[in-house]
Short mmCIF file of C-alpha atoms in Angstrom, two decimals:
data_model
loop_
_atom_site.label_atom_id
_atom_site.label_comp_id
_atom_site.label_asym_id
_atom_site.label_seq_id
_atom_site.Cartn_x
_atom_site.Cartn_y
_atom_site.Cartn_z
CA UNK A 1 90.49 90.86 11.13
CA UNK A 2 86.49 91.54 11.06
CA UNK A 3 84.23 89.30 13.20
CA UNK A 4 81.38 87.63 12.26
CA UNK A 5 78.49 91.05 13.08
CA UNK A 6 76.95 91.02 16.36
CA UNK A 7 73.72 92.15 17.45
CA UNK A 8 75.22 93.71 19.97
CA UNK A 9 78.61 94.85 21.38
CA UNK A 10 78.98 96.12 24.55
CA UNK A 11 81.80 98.96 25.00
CA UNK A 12 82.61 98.27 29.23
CA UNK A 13 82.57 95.09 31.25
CA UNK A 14 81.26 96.57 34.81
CA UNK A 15 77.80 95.86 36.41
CA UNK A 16 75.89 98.40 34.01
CA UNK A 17 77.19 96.50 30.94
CA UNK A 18 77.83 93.35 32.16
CA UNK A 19 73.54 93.39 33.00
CA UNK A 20 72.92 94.70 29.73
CA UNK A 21 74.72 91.81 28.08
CA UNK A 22 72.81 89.16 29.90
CA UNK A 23 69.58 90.42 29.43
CA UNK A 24 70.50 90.89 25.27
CA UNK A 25 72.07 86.89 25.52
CA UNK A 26 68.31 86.21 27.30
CA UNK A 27 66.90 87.65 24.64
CA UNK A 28 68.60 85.08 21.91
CA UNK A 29 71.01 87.92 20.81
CA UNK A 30 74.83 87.48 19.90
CA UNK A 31 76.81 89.70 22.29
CA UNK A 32 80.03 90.96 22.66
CA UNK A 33 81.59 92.87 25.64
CA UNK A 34 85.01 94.72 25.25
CA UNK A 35 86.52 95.64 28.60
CA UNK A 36 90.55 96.47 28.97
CA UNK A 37 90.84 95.12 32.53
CA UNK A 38 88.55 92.67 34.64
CA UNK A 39 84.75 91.83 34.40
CA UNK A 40 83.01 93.70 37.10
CA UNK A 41 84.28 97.02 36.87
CA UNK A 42 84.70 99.28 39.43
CA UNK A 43 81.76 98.28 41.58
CA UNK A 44 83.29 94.81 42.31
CA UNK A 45 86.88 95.24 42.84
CA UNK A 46 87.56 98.78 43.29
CA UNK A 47 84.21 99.83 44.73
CA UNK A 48 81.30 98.23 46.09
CA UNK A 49 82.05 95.15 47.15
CA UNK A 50 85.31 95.67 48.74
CA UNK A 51 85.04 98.51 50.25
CA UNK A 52 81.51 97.08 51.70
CA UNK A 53 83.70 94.49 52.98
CA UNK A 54 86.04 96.84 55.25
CA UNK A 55 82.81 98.28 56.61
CA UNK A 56 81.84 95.32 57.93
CA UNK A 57 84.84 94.37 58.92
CA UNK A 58 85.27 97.98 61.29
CA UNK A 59 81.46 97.07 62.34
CA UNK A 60 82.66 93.96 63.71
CA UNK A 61 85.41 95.06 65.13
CA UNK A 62 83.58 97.35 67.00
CA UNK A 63 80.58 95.12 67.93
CA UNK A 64 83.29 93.02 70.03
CA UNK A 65 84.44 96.32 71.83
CA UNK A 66 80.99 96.97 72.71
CA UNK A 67 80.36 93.01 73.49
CA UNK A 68 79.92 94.33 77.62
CA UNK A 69 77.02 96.18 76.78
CA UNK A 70 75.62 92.58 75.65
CA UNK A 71 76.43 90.56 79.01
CA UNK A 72 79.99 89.07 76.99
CA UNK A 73 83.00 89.65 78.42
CA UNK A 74 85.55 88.87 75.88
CA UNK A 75 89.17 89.76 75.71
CA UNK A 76 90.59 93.05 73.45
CA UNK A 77 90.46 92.56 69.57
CA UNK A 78 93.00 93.33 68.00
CA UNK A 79 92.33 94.52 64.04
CA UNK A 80 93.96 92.53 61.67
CA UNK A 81 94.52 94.95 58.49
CA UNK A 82 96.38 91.96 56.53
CA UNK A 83 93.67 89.24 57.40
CA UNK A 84 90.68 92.11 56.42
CA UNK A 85 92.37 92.75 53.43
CA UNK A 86 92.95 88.80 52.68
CA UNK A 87 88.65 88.56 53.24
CA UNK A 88 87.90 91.52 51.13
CA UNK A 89 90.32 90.06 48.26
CA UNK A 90 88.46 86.27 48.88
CA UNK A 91 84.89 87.93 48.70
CA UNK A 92 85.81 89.72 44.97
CA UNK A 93 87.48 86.94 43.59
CA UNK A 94 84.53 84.44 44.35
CA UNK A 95 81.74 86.85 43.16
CA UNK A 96 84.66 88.01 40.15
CA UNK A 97 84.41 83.16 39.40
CA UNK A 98 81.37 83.89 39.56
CA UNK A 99 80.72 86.14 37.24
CA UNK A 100 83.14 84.72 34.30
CA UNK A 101 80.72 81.13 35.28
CA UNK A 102 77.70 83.52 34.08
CA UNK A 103 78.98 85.02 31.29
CA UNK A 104 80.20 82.02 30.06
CA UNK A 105 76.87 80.34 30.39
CA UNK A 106 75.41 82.86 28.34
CA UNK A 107 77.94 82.38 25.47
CA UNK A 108 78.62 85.94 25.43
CA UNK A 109 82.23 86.52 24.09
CA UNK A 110 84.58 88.93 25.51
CA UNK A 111 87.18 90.61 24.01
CA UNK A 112 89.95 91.88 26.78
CA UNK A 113 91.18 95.21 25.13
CA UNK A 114 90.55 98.99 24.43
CA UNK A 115 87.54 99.61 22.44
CA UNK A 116 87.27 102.77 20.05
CA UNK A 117 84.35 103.18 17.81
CA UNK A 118 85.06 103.92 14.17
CA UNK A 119 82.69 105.88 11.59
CA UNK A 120 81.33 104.71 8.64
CA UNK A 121 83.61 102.83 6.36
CA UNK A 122 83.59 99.13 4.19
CA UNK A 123 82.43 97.78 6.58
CA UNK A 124 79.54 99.16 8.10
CA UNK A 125 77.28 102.21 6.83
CA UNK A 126 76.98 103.45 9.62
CA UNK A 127 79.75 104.66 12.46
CA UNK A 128 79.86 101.94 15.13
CA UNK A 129 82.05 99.69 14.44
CA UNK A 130 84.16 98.54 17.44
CA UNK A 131 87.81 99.07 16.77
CA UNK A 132 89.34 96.11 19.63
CA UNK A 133 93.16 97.17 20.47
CA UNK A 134 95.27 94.85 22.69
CA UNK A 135 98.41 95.29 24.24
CA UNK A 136 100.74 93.68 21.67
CA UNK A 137 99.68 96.37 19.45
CA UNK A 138 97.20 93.79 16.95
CA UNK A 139 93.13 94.85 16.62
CA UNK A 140 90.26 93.28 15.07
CA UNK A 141 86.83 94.76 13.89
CA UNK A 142 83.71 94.14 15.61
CA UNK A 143 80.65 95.25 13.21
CA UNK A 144 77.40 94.89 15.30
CA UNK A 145 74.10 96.43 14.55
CA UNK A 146 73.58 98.23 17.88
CA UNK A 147 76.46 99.69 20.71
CA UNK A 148 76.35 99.95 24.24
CA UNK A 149 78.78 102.65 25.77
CA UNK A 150 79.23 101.31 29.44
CA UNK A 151 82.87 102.61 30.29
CA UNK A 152 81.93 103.90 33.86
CA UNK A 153 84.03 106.33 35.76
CA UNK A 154 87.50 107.56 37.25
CA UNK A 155 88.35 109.55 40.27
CA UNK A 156 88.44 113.03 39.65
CA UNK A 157 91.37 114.83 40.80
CA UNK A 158 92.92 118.21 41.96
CA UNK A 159 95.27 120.24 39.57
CA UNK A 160 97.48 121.31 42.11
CA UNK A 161 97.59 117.89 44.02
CA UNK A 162 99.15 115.47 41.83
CA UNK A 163 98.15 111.94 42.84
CA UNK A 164 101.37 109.76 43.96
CA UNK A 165 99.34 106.79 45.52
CA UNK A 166 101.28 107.38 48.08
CA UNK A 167 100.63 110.46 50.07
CA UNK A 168 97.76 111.73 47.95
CA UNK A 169 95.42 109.06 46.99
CA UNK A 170 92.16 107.97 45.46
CA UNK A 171 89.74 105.25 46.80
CA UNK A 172 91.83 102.81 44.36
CA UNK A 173 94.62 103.30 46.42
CA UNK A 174 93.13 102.84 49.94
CA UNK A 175 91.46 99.54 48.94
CA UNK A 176 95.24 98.21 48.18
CA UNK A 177 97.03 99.39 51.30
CA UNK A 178 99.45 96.81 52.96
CA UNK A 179 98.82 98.58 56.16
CA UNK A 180 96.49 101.69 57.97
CA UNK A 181 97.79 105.11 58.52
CA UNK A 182 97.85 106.97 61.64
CA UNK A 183 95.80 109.73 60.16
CA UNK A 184 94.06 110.21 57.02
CA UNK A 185 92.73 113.71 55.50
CA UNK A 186 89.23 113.22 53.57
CA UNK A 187 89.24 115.65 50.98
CA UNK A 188 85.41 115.64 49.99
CA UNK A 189 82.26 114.75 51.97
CA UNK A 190 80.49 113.17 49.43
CA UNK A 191 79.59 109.47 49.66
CA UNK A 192 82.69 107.70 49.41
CA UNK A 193 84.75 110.11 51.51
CA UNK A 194 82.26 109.44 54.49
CA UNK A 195 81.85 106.00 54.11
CA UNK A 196 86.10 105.74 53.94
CA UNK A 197 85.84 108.67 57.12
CA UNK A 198 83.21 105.66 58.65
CA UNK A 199 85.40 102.59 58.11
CA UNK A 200 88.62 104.77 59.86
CA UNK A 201 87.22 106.31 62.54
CA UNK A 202 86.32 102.35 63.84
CA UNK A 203 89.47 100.92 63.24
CA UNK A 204 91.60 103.78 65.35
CA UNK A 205 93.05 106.11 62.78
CA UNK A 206 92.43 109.60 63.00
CA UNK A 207 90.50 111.36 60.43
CA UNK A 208 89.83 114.79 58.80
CA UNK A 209 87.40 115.63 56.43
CA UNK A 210 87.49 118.84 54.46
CA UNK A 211 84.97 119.93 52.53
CA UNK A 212 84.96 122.97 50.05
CA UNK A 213 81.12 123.54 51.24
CA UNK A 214 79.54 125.23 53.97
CA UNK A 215 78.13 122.28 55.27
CA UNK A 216 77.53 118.26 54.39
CA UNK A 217 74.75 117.73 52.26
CA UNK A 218 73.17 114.31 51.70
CA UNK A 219 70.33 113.18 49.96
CA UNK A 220 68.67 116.28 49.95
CA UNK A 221 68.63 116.69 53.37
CA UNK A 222 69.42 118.73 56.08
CA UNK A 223 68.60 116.46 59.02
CA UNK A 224 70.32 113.24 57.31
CA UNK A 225 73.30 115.00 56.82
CA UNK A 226 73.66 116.52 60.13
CA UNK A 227 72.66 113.00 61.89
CA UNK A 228 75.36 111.41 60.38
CA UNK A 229 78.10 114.11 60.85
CA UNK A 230 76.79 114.43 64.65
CA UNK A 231 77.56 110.38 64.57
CA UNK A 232 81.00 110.29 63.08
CA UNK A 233 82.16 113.39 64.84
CA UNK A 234 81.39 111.51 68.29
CA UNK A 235 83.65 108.56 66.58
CA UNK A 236 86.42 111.56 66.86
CA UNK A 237 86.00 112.59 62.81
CA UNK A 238 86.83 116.24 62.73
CA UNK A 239 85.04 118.11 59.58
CA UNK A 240 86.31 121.43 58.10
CA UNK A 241 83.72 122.68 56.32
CA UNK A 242 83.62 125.81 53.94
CA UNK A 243 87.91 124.95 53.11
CA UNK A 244 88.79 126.15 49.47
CA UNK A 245 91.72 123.81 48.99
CA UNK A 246 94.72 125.38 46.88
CA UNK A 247 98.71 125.37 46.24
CA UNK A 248 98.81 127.76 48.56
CA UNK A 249 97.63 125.95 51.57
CA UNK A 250 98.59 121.95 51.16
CA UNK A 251 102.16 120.88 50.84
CA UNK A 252 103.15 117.01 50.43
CA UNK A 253 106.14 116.59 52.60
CA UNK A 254 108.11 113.72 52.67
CA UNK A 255 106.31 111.69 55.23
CA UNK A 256 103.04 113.74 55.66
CA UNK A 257 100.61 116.04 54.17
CA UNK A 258 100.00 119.08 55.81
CA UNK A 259 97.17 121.41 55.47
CA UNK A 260 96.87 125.23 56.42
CA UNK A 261 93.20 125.43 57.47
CA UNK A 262 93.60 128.74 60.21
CA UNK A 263 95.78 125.99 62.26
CA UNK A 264 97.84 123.35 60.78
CA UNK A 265 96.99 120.01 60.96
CA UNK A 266 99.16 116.97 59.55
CA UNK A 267 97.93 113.45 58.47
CA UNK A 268 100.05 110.57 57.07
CA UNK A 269 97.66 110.57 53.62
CA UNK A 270 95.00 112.30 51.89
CA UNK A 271 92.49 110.60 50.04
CA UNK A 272 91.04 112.56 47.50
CA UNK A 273 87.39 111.78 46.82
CA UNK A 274 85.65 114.89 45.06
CA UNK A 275 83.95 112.80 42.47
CA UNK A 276 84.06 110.65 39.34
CA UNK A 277 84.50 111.86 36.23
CA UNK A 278 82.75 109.83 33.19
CA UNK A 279 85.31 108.00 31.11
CA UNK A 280 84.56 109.00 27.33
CA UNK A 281 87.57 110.60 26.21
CA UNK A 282 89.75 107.83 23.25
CA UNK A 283 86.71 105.98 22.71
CA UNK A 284 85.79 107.10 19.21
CA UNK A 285 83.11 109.49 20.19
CA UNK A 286 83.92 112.38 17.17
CA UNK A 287 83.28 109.68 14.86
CA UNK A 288 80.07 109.45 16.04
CA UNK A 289 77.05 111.59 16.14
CA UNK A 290 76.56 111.60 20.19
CA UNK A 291 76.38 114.45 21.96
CA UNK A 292 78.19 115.54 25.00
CA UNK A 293 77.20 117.59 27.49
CA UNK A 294 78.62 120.54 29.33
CA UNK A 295 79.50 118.59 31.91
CA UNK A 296 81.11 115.83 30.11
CA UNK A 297 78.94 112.94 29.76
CA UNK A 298 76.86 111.39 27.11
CA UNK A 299 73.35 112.77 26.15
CA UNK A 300 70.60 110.08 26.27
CA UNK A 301 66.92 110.06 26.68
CA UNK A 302 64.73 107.96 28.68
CA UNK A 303 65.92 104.85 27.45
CA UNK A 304 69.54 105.78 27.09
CA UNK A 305 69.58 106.13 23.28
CA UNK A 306 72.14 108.60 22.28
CA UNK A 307 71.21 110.78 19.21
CA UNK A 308 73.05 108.22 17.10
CA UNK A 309 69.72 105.82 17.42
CA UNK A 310 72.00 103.06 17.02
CA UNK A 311 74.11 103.80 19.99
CA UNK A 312 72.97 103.66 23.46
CA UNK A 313 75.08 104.57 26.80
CA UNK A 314 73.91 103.26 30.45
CA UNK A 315 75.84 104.14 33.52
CA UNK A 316 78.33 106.76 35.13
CA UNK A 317 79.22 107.67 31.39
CA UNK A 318 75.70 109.17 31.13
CA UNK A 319 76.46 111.51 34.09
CA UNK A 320 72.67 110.82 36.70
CA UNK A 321 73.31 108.76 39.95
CA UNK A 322 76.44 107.25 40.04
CA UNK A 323 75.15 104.06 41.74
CA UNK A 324 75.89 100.38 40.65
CA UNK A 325 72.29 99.37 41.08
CA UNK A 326 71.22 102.63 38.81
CA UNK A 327 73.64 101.56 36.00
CA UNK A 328 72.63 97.82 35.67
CA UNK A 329 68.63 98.95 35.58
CA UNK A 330 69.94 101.64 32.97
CA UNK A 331 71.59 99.06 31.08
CA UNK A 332 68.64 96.58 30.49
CA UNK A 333 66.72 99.66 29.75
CA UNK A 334 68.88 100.06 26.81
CA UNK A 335 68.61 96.69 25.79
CA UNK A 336 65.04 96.22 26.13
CA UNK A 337 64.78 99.47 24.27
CA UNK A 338 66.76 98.70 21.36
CA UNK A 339 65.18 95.12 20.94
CA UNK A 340 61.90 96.55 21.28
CA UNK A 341 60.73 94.85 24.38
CA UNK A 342 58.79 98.07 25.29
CA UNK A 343 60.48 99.11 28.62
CA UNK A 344 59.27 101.17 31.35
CA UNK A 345 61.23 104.20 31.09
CA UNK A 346 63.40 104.78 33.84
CA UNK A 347 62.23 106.98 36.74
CA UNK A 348 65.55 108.42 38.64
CA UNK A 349 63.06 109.33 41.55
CA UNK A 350 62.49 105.82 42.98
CA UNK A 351 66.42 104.83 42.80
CA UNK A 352 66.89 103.89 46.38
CA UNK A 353 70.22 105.97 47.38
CA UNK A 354 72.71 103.82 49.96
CA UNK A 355 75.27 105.26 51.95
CA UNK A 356 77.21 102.65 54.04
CA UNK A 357 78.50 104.43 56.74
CA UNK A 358 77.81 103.89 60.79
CA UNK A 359 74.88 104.44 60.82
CA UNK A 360 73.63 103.84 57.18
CA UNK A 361 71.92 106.33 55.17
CA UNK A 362 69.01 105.54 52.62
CA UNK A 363 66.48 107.66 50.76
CA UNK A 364 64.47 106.81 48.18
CA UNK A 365 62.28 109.55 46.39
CA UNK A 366 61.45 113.31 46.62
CA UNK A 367 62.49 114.78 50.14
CA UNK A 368 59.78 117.09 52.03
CA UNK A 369 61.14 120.38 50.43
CA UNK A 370 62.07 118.87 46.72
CA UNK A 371 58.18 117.48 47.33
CA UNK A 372 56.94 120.75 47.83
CA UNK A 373 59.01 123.03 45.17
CA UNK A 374 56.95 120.51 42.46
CA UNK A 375 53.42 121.79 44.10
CA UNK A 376 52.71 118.75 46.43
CA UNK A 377 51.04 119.50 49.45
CA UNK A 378 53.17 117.09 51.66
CA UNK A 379 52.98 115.31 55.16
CA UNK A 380 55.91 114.31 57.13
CA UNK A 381 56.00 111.23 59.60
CA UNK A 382 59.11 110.85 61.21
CA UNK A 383 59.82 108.60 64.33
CA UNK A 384 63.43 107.69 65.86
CA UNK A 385 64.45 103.89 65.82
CA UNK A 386 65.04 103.94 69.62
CA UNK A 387 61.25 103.43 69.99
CA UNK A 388 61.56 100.47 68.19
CA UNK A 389 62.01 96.93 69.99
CA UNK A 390 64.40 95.46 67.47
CA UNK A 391 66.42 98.04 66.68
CA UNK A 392 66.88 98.43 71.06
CA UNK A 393 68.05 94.92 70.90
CA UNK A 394 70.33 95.38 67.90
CA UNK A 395 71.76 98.36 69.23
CA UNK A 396 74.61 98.69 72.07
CA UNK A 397 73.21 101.55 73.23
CA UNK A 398 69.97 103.88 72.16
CA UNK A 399 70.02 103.10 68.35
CA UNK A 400 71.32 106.05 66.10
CA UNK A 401 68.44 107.66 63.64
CA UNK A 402 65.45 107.46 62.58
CA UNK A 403 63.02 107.09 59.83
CA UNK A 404 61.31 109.48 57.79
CA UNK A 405 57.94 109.30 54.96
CA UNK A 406 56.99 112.17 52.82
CA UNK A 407 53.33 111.83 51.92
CA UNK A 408 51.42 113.61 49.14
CA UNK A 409 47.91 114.65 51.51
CA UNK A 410 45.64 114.24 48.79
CA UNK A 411 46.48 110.77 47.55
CA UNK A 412 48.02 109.50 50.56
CA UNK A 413 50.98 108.23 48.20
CA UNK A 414 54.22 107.72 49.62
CA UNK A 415 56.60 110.48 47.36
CA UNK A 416 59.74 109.69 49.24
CA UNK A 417 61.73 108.62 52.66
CA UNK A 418 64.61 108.99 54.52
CA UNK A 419 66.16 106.59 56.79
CA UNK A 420 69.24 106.42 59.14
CA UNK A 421 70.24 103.76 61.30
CA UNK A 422 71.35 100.13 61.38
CA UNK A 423 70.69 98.06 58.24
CA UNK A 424 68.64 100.48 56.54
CA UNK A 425 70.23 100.05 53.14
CA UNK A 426 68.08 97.24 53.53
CA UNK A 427 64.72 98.42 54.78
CA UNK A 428 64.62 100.80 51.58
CA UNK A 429 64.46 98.24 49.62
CA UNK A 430 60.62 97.34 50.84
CA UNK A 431 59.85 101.51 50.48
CA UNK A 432 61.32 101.09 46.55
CA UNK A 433 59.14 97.91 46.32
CA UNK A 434 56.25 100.34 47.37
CA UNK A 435 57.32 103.06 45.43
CA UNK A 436 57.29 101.27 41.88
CA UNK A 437 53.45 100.53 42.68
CA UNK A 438 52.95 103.62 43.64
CA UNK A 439 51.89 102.39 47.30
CA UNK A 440 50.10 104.54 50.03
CA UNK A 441 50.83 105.31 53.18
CA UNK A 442 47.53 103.12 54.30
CA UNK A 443 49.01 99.86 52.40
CA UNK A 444 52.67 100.19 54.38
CA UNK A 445 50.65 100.53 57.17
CA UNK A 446 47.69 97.37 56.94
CA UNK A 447 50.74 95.11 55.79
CA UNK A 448 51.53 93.19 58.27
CA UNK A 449 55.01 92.92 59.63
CA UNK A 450 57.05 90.50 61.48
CA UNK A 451 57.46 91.65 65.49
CA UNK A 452 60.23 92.36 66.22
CA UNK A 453 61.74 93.76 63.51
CA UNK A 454 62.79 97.27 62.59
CA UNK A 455 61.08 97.18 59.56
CA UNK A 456 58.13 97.32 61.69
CA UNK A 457 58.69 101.21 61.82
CA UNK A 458 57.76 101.86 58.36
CA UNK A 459 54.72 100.04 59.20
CA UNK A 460 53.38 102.18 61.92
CA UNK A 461 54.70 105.24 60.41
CA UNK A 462 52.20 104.65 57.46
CA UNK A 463 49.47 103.57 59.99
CA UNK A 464 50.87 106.96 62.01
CA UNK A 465 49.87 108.94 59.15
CA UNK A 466 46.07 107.41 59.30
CA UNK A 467 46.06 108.03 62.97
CA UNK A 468 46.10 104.47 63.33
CA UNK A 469 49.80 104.01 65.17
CA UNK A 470 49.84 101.44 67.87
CA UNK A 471 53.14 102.27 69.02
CA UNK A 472 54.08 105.77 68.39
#
């Protein structure tokens, strides 16, 4: 059975194609999205959201141990995994109502199946056609005039350590657990194994976190990364860096994993978390004319047009940042592109970057030695958030991190920032403000900011770079 042609048919039902779709049903186009499980994606049910929501959880939990340092005297918590589960699973259904509400609204159809683009045939001249397979074995045709390849990512994995779901995981796996382990090993120190290393470390479980690098490296730099490994290791994480992992030195036993790292050490499960690997294999792509690249993603350019000009790709599939945010601006890119709405290309280098650990971890921009490798002559301003009356309130105890601007001396622009402490995956978001109008380190500074606030430490940073500070 062919459909009636759309103007667009979206392959991939997460946030990157899901925001592509709405802004093509805002622009009076008919829209289709194909997607073989739920709308969302990864991001909100096996990503983001929930695992945002056992963060907070932990941070609670912890806030009431520390509710002495506060003048309360409360009794012991005790962590309820089945009740922080039973929030997290409340939280993604609402926003998952939500989102069906929305899409609804927009009269954009869905079609829950796998989607496989076809070449040229009858029925279009050119390949594109969506091929819509569903699990009683019966398809239909989708003709469109333009395609949107949106099918995200999947945990990569380890050849020689199979994944059973239940000794050797993924991040799937941990955000359906009935219950915590005793001990978890990390394999990976990229984003989501620290932010998994953050949320266990609260709730009592011991961790490990191996990591086939010399050392953790985030967001380009040095002093971020070692902040927030100095952080969790005083929450008792334990990194092994430099660790090859092999055959040879991991064996799944029956009720534990061990690991042969110069001494032994033994953990209930390992998550593996070494990265995501696009998902573009069985969707059609030899009948097309899009190219892949050597490391396995799709080839756009600025505005995520493939070399089949008819065929765009947004998202993990096309292999930049690997961010939810990234993939939804990426997305109406394409759209606007293809519709001829004229725009602005995107600009990777003012993607704020989140990681939500304890502390958080932002950046936005070029970092003082990425700055200067592109011939900027830069200026760094850097003051810790313990000077800062908010974040002294907010805090415990003398608030983790600090915060960081890299500044171009002869424009006074801001080029980039780094900042780690409490709630700074928010603050960022007033640095990517600045950065998109190409803002100067005099403008954050004359703008005036609520006291007290811990925002306020952007502000005198920029004034700190005029000489102006009134408080560093």
């Amino acid at each position: 059975m062919v459909q009636e042609k759309y103007d667009l048919v979206v392959l991939g039902g997460g946030i990157s194609g899901y925001s592509a779709a709405i802004r093509a049903a805002q622009l009076n186009k008919r829209v289709a999205i194909v997607e073989k499980s739920l709308l969302g994606g990864t991001c909100l049910h096996k990503g983001c959201i929930p695992t945002k929501s056992f963060l907070k959880s932990a941070d609670t939990y912890q806030l009431i141990q520390h509710a002495e340092d506060y003048g309360i005297t409360t009794s012991t918590p005790t962590f309820n995994f089945p009740k922080v589960q039973a929030r997290k699973q409340r939280i993604v259904e609402s926003m998952y109502s939500g989102l069906q509400m929305l899409i609804r609204q927009k009269k954009i159809d869905v079609f829950n199946g796998t989607g496989r683009l076809l070449g040229a045939s009858i029925f279009s001249p050119q390949s594109g056609t969506v091929s819509v397979t569903y699990e009683d074995g019966t398809s239909e045709l989708l003709t469109n005039d333009y395609v949107l390849i949106a099918t995200g990512s999947s945990p990569m994995t380890l050849p020689f350590l199979e994944i059973d779901h239940e000794r050797i995981v993924t991040s799937d796996d941990l955000l359906a657990m009935s219950s915590l382990p005793s001990s978890i090993a990390i394999i990976g120190a990229g984003v989501i194994g620290l932010e998994f290393a953050s949320f266990f470390s609260q709730v009592g479980v011991e961790v490990h976190v191996i990591e086939a690098a010399d050392k953790i490296y985030l967001n380009d730099s040095d002093v971020v990364s070692q902040q927030l490994q100095n952080a969790l290791s005083k929450r008792g994480v334990k990194f092994h860096t430099g660790v090859k992992l092999s055959e040879d030195n991991v064996t799944v036993l029956e009720n534990q994993v061990a690991f042969n790292l110069g001494t032994t050490i033994q953990t209930d499960i390992a998550l593996v978390a070494i990265g995501r690997r696009a998902n573009i294999s069985d969707i059609g792509l030899s009948n097309t004319d899009v190219v892949i690249t050597e490391q396995q993603t799709i080839e756009t350019n600025e505005y995520m047009q493939t070399k089949a000009p008819h065929i765009y790709a947004s998202g993990d599939v096309i292999g930049h940042l690997q961010l939810a945010h990234v993939g939804a601006k990426e997305g109406i890119i394409a759209v606007e592109h293809m519709f001829q709405q004229n725009p602005i290309a995107i600009d990777y280098n003012v993607m704020p970057r989140c990681i939500y650990t304890t502390p958080e971890v932002a950046a936005i921009g070029l970092s003082a030695e990425a700055a200067k490798s592109q011939g900027y002559h830069v200026k760094t301003v850097k003051a810790a958030f313990q000077t800062n009356g908010k974040a002294m309130i907010m805090s415990p105890g003398t608030p983790d991190g600090f915060a960081e601007l890299v500044i171009d001396k002869e424009s006074g622009s801001v080029l980039g920032a780094n900042l780690v402490g409490s709630n700074v995956t928010e603050h960022i978001n007033e640095l990517s403000v600045l950065q998109f109008l190409n803002g100067s380190a005099l403008e954050l500074g004359m703008a005036t900011h609520a006291h007290p606030s811990m925002s306020e430490l952007l502000m005198e940073l920029g004034l700190l770079y005029e000489k102006q500070a009134i408080h560093l």
